[in-house]
Each structure stands twice: as structure tokens, then as C-alpha cells.
Short mmCIF file of N, CA, C and O in Angstrom, two decimals:
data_model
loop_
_atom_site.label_atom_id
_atom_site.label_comp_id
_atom_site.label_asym_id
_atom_site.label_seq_id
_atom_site.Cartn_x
_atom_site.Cartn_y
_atom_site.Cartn_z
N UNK A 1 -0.37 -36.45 47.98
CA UNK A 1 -1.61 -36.82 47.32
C UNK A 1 -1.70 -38.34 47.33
O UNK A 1 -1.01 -39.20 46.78
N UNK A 2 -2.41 -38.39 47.88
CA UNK A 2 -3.18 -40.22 47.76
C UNK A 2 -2.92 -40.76 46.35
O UNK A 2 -3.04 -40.21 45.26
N UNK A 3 -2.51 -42.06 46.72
CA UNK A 3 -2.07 -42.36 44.74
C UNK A 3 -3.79 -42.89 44.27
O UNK A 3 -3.96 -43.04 43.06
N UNK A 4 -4.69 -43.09 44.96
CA UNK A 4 -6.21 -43.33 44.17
C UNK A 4 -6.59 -42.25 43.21
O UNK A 4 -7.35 -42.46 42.27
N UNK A 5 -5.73 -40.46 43.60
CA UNK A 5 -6.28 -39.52 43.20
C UNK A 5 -5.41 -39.54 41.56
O UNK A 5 -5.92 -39.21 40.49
N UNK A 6 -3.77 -40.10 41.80
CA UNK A 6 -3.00 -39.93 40.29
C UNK A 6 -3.57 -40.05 39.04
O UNK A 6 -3.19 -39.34 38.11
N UNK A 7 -4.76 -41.19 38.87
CA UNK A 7 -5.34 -41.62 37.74
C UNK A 7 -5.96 -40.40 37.62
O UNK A 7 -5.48 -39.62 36.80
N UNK A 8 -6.96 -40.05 38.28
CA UNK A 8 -7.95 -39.28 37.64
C UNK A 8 -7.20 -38.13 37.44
O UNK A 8 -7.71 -37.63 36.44
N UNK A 9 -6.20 -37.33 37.84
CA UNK A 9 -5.57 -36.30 37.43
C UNK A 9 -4.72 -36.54 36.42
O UNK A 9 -4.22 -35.54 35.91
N UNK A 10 -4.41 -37.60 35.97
CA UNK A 10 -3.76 -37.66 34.81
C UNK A 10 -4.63 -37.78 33.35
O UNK A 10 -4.29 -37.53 32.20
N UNK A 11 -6.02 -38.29 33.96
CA UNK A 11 -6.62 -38.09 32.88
C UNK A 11 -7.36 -36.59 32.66
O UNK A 11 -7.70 -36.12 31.57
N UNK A 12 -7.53 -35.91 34.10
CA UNK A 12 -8.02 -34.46 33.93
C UNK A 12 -6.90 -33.74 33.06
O UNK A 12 -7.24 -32.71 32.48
N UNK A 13 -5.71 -34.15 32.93
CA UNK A 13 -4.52 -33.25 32.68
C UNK A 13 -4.66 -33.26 30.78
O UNK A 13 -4.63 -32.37 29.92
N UNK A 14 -4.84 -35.12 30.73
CA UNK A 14 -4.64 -35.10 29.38
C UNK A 14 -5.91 -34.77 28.64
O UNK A 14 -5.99 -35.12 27.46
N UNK A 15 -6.65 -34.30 29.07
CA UNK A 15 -8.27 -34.14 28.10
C UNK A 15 -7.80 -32.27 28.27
O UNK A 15 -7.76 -31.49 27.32
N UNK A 16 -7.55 -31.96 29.50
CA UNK A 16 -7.31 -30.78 29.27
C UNK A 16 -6.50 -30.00 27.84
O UNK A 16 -7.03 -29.01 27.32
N UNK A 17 -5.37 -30.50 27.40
CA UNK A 17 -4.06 -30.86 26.95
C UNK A 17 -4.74 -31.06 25.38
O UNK A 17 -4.22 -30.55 24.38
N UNK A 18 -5.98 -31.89 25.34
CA UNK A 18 -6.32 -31.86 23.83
C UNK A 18 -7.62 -31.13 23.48
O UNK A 18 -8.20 -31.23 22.39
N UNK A 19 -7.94 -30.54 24.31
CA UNK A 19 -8.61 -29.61 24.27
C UNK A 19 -8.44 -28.51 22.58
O UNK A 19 -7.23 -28.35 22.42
N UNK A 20 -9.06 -27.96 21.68
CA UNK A 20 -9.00 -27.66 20.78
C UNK A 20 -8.56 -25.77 20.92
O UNK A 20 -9.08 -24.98 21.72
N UNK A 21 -7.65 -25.51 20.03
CA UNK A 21 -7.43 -23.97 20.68
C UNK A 21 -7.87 -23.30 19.81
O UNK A 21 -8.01 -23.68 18.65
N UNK A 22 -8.19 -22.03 20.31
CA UNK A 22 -9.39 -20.61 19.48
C UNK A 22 -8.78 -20.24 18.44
O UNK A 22 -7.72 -19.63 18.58
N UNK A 23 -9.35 -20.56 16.99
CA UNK A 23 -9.20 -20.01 15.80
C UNK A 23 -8.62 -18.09 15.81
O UNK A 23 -9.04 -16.97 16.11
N UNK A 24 -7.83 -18.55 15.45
CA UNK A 24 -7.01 -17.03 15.46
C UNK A 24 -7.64 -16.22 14.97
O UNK A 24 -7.79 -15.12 15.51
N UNK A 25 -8.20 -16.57 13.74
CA UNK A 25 -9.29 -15.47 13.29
C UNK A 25 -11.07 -15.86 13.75
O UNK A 25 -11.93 -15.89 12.87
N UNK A 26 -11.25 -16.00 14.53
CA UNK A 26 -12.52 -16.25 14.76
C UNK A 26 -13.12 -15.18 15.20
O UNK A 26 -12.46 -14.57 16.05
N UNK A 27 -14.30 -14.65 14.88
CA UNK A 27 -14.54 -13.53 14.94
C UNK A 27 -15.58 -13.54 16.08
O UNK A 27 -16.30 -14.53 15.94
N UNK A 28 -15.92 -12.80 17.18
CA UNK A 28 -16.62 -12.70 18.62
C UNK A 28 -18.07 -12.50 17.78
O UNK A 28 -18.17 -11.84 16.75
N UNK A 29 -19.24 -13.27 18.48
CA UNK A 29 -20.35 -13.53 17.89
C UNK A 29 -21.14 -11.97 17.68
O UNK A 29 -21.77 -11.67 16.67
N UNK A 30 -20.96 -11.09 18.87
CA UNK A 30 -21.56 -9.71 18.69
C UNK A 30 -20.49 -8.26 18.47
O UNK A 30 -20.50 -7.10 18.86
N UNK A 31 -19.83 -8.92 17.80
CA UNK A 31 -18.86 -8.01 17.23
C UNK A 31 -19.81 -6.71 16.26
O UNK A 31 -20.90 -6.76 15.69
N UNK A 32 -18.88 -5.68 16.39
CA UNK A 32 -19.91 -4.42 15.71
C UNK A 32 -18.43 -3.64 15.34
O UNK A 32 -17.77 -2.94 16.10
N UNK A 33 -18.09 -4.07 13.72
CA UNK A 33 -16.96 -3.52 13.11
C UNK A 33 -17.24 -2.02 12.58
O UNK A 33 -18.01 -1.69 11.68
N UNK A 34 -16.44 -1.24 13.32
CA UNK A 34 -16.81 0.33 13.43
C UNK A 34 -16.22 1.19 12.11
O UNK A 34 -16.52 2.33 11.75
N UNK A 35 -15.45 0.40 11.62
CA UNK A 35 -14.49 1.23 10.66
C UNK A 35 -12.73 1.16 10.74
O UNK A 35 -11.99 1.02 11.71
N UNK A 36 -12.42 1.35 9.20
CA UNK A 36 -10.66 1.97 9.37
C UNK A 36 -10.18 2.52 8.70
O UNK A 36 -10.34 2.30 7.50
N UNK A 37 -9.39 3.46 9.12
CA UNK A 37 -8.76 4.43 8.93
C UNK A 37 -7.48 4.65 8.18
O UNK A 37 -6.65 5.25 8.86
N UNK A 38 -7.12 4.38 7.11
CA UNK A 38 -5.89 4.25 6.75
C UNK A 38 -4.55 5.22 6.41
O UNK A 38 -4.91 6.16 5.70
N UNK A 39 -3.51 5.24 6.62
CA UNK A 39 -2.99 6.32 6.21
C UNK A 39 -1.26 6.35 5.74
O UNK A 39 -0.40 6.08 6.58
N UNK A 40 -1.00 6.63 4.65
CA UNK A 40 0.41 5.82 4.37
C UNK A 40 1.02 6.66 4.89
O UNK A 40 0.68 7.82 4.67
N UNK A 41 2.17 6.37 5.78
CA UNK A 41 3.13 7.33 6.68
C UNK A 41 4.21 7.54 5.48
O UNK A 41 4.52 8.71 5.22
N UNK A 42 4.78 6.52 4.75
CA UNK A 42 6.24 6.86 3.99
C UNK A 42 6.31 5.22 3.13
O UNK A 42 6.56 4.09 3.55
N UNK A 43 5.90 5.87 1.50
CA UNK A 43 6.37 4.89 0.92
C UNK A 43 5.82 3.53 1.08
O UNK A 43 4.81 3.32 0.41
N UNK A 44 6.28 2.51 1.86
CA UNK A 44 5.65 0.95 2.71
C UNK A 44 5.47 1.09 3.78
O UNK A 44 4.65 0.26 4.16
N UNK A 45 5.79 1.71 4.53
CA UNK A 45 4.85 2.13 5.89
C UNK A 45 3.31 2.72 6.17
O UNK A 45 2.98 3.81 5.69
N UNK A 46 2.51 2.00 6.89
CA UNK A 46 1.17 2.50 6.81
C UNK A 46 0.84 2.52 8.28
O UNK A 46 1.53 2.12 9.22
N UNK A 47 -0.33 3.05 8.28
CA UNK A 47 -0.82 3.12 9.60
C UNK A 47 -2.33 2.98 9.55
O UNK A 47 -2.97 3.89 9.02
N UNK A 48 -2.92 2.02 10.02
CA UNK A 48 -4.13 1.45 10.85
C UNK A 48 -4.99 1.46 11.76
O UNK A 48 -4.86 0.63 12.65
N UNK A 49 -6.31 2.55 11.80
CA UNK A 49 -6.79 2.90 13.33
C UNK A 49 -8.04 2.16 12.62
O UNK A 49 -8.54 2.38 11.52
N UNK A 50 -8.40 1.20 13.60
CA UNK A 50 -9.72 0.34 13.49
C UNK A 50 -10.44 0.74 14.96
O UNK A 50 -9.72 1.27 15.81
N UNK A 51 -11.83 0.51 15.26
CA UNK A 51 -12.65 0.81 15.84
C UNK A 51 -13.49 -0.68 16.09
O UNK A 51 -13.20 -1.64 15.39
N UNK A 52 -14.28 -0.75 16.88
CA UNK A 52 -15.33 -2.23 17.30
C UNK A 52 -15.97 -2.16 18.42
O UNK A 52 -15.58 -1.84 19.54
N UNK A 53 -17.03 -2.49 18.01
CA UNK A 53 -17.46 -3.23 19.84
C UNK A 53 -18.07 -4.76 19.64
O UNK A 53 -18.64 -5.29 18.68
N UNK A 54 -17.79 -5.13 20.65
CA UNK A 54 -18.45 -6.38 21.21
C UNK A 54 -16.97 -7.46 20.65
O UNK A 54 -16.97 -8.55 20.08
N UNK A 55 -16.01 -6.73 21.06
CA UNK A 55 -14.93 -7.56 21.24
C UNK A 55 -14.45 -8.13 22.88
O UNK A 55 -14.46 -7.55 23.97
N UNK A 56 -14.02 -9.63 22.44
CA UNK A 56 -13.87 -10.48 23.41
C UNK A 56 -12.49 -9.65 24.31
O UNK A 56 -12.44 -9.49 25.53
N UNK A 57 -11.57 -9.27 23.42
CA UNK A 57 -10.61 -8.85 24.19
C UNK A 57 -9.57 -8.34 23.00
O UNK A 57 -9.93 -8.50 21.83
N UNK A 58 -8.10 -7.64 23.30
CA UNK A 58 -7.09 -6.66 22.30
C UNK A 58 -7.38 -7.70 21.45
O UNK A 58 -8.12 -7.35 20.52
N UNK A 59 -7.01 -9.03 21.45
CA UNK A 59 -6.67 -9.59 20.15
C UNK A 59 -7.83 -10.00 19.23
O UNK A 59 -7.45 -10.59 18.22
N UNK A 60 -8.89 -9.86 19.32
CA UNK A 60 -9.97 -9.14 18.39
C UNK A 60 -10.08 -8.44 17.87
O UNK A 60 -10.64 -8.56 16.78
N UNK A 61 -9.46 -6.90 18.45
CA UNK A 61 -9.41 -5.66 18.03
C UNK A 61 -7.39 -5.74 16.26
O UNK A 61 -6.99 -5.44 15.14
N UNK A 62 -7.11 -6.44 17.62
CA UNK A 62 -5.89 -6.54 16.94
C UNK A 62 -5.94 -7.55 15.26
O UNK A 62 -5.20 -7.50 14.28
N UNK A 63 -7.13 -8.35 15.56
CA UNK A 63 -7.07 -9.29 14.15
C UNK A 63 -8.15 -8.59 13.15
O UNK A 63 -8.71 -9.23 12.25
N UNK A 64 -8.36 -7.31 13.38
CA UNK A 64 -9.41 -6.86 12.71
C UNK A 64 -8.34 -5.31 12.11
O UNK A 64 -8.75 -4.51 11.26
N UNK A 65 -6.92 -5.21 12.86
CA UNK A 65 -6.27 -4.72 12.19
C UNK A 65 -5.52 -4.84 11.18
O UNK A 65 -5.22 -4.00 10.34
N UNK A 66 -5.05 -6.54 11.34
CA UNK A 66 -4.43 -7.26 10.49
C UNK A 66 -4.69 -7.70 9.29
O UNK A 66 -4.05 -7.98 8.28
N UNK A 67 -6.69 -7.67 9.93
CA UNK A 67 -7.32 -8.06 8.05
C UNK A 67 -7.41 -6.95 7.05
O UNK A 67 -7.52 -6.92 5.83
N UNK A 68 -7.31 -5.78 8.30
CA UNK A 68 -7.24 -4.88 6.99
C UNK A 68 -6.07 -4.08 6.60
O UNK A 68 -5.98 -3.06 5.92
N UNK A 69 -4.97 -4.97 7.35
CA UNK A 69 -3.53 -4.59 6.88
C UNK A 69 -3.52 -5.55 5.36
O UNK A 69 -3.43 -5.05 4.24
N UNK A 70 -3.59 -6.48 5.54
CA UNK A 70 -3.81 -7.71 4.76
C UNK A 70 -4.40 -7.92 3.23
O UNK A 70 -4.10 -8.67 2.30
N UNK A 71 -5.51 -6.77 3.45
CA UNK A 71 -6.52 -6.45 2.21
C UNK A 71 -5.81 -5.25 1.76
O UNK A 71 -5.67 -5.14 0.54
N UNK A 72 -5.43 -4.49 2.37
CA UNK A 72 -4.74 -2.96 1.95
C UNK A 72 -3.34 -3.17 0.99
O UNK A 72 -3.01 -2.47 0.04
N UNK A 73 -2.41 -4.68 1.69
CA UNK A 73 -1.39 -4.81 0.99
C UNK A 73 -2.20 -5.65 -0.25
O UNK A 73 -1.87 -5.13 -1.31
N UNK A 74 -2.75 -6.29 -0.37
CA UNK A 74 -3.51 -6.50 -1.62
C UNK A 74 -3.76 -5.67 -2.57
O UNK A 74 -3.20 -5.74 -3.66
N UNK A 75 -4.49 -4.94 -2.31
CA UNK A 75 -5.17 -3.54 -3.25
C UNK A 75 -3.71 -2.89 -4.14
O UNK A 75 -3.48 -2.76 -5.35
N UNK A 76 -2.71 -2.50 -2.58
CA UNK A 76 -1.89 -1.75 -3.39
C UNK A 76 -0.95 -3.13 -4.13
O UNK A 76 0.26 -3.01 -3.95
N UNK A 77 -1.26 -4.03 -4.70
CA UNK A 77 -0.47 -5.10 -5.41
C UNK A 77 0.87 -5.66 -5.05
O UNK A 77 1.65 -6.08 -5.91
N UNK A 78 1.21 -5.68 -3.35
CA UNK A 78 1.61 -6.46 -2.91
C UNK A 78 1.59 -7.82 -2.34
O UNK A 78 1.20 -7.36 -1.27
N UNK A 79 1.63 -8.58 -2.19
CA UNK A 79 2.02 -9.98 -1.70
C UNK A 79 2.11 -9.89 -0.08
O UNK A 79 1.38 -10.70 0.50
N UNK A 80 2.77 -9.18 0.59
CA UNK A 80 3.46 -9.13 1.97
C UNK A 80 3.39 -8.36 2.86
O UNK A 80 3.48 -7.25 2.35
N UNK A 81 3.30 -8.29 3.73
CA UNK A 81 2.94 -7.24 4.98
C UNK A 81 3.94 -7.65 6.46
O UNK A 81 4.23 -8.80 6.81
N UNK A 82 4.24 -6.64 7.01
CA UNK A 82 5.39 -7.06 8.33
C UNK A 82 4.78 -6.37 9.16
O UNK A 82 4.94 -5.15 9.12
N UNK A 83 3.92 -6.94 10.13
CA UNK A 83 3.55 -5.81 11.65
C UNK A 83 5.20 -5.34 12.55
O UNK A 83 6.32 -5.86 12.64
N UNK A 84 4.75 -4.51 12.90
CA UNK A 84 5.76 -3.42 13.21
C UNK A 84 5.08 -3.21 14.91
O UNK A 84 5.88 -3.36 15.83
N UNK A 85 3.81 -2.90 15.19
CA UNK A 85 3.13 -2.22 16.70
C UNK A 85 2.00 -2.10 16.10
O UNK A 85 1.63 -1.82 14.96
N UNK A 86 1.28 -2.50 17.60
CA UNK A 86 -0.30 -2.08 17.53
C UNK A 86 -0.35 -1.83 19.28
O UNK A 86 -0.05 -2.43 20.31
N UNK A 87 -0.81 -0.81 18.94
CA UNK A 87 -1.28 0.20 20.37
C UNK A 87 -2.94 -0.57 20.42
O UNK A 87 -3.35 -0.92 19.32
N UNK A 88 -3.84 -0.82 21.57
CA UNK A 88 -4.54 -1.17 21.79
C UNK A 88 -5.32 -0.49 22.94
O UNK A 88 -4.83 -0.43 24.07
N UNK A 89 -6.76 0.11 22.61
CA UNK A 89 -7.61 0.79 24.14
C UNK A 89 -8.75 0.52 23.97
O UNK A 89 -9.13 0.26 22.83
N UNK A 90 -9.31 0.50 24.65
CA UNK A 90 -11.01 0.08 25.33
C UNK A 90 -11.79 1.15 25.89
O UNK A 90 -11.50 1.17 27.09
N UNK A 91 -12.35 1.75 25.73
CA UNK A 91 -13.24 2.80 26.75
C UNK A 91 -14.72 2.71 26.69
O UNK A 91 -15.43 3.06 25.75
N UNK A 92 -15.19 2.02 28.16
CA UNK A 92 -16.38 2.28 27.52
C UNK A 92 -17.23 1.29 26.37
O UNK A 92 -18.08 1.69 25.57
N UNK A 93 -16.69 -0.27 26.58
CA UNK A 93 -16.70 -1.09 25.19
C UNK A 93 -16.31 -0.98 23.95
O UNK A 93 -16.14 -1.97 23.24
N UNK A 94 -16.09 0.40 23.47
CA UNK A 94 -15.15 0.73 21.97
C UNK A 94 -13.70 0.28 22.00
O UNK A 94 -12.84 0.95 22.57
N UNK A 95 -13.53 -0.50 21.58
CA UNK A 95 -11.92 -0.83 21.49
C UNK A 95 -11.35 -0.30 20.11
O UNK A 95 -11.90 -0.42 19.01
N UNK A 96 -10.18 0.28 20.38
CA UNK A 96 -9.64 1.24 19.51
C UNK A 96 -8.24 0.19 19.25
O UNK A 96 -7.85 -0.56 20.14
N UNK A 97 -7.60 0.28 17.91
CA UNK A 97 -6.12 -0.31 18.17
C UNK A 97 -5.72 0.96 16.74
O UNK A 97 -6.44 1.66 16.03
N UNK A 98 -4.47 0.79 16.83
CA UNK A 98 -3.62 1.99 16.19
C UNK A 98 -2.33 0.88 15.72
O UNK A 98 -1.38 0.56 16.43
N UNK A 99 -2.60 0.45 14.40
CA UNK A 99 -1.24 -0.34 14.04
C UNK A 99 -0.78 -0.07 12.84
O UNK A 99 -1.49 0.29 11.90
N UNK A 100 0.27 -0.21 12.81
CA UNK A 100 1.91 0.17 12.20
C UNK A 100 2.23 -1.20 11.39
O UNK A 100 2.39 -2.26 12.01
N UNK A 101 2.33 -1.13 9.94
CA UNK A 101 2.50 -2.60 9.03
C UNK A 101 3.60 -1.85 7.70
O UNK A 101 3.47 -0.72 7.22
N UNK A 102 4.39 -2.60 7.43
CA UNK A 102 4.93 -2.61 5.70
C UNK A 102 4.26 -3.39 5.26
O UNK A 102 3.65 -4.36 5.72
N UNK A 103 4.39 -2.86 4.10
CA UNK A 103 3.74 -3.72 2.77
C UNK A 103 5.08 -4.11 1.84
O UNK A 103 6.16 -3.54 2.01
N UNK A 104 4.89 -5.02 0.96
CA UNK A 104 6.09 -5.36 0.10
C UNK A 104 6.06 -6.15 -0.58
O UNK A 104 5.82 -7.22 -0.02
N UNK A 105 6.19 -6.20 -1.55
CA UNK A 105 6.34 -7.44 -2.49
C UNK A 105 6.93 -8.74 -2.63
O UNK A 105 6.59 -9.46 -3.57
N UNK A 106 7.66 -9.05 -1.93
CA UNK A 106 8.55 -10.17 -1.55
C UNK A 106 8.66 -10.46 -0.14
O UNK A 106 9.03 -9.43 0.43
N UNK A 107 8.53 -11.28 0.54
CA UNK A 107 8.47 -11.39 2.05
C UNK A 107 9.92 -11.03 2.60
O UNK A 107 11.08 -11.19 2.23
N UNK A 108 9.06 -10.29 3.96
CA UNK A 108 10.22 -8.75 4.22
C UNK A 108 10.81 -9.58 5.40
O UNK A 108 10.18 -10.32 6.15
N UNK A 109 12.30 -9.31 5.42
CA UNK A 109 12.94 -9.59 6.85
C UNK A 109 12.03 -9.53 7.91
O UNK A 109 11.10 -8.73 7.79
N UNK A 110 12.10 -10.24 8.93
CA UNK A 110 11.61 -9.88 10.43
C UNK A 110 10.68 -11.18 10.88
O UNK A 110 10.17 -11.99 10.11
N UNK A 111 10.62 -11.16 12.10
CA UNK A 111 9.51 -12.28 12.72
C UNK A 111 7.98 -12.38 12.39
O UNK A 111 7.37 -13.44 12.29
N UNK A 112 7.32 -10.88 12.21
CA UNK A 112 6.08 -10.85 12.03
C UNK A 112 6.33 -10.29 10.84
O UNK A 112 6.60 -9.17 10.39
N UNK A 113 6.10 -11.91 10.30
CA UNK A 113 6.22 -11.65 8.31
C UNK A 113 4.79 -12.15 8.20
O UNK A 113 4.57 -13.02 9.04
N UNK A 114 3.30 -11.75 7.06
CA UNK A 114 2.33 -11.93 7.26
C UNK A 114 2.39 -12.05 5.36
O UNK A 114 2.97 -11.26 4.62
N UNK A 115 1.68 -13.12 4.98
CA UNK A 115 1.44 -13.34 3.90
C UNK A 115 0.23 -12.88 3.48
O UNK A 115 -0.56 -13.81 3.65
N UNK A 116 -0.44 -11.74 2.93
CA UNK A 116 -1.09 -11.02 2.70
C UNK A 116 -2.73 -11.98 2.05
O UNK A 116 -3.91 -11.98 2.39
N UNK A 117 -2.06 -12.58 1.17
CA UNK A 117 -3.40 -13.42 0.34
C UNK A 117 -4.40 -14.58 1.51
O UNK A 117 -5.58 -14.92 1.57
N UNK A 118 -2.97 -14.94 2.44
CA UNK A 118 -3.79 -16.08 3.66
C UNK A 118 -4.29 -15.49 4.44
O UNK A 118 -5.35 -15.94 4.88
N UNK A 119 -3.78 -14.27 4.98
CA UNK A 119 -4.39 -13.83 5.79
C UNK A 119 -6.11 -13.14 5.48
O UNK A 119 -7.20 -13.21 6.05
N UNK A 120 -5.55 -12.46 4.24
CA UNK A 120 -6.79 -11.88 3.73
C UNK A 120 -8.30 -12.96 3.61
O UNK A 120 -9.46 -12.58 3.74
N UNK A 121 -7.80 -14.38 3.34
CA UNK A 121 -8.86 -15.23 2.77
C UNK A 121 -9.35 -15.94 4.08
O UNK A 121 -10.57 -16.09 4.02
N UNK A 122 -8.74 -16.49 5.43
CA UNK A 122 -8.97 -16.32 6.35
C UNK A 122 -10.12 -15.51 7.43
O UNK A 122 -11.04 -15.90 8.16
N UNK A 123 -9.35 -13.90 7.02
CA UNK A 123 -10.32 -12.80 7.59
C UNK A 123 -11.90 -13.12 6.86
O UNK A 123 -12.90 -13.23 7.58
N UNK A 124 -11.97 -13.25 5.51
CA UNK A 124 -13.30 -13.51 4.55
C UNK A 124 -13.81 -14.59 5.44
O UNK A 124 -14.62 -14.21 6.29
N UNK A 125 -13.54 -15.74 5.43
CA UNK A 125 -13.89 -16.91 6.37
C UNK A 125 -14.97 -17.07 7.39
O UNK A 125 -15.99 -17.69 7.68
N UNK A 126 -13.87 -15.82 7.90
CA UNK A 126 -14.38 -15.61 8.99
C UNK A 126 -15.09 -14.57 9.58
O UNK A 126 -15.05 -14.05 10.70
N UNK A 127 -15.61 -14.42 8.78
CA UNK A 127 -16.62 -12.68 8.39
C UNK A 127 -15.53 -11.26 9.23
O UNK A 127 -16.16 -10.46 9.93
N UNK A 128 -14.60 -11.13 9.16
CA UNK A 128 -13.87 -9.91 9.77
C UNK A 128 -13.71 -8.83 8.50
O UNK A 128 -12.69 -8.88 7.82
N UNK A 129 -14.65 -7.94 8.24
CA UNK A 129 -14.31 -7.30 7.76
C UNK A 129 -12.84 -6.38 7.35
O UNK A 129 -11.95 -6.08 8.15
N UNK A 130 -12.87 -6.08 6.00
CA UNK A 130 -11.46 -5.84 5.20
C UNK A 130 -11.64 -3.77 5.11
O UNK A 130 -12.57 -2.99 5.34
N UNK A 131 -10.28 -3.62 4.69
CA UNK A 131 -10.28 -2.51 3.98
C UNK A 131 -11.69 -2.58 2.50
O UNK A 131 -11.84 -1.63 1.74
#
């Protein structure tokens, strides 16, 4: 590469680089929140089937499981929630996800430890409907 070209690619690199990244909970402008399904498997284990359309992609579907993992550990007067799996499908524009969370009162062992109150106030924010 010609060194006339280094400058301008170093500045394409660094504008790239600060570029601002997508709000985790930001909710897709024609989103159409279908419903969820809740169902306690055992004790702190629950299970999560949410429904949508006019999602950008899984992790839309997936943060619309989380808010209402989030609101659910609320209700039942916990503090804490641990994702466990979320199955994720599309057919047809309906995106379906199927997820698996504890609830708990004290923040639970594991990597996907989810603080129930931030997440919940977040999802509000950001209009993603709750349990």
C-alpha cells in the first residue's frame, strides 16, 4: 500500500473504532410484542416462551425474554435472576425464544448473574414490555 493511502486509513480505522455501540436494550422501531408465557418448572427455576414480530434479529427476541425474566423475579420478591438457555426461532417473521432463568434472592453463582431491578428499569426505558 502506497504510504499517501496510511493516513486516511488510519483515520477510517479510528472513527470507525468510536463509533457508538447498540443499546442492549433498545427496542426495534416496529416491534409487535406478542406475549409470555410463564411457567415455574421447580421451586427457582422458570421457564419463558415470548413471541414478536418486527424483530431486528435473536437478540431482540432474546432481550424481551430477559425483561420479563427480570419483572417476574420482581413480582415473586426476588432481587436476582441467572439465565441458564434460550432456544431462539423465526418462522415466517414470528420469532419465538424459549428461556430457562433462576430467580433468587441474593445474587446466584454463575456468569449470567442479572440484577433484576436494572434490568427491569432499563426494559421500562426502553418500552420492552414486562411480565
Amino acid at each position: 500500500m502506497p504510504p499517501r493511502f496510511i493516513p486516511a486509513l488510519a483515520v477510517l480505522l479510528a472513527a470507525t473504532a468510536c463509533a457508538p455501540a447498540q443499546d442492549v436494550y433498545a427496542a426495534p422501531l416496529e416491534a409487535e410484542y406478542l406475549g409470555v408465557k410463564t411457567r415455574l418448572l421447580d421451586g427457582d427455576l422458570v421457564n419463558f416462551h415470548v413471541e414478536m414480530r418486527g424483530a431486528r434479529g435473536p437478540r431482540d427476541v432474546e432481550d424481551y425474554a430477559e425483561c420479563a425474566a427480570a419483572q417476574y423475579t420482581l413480582i415473586r420478591g426476588y432481587g436476582f435472576t441467572r439465565h441458564l438457555r434460550t432456544n431462539v426461532d423465526e418462522e415466517g417473521g414470528l420469532w419465538r425464544a424459549d428461556a430457562i432463568y433462576t430467580i433468587s434472592p441474593a445474587l446466584p453463582r454463575g456468569l449470567k448473574t442479572i440484577d433484576a431491578e436494572v434490568v427491569s428499569s432499563a426494559c421500562t426505558e426502553n418500552a420492552i414490555p414486562m411480565v
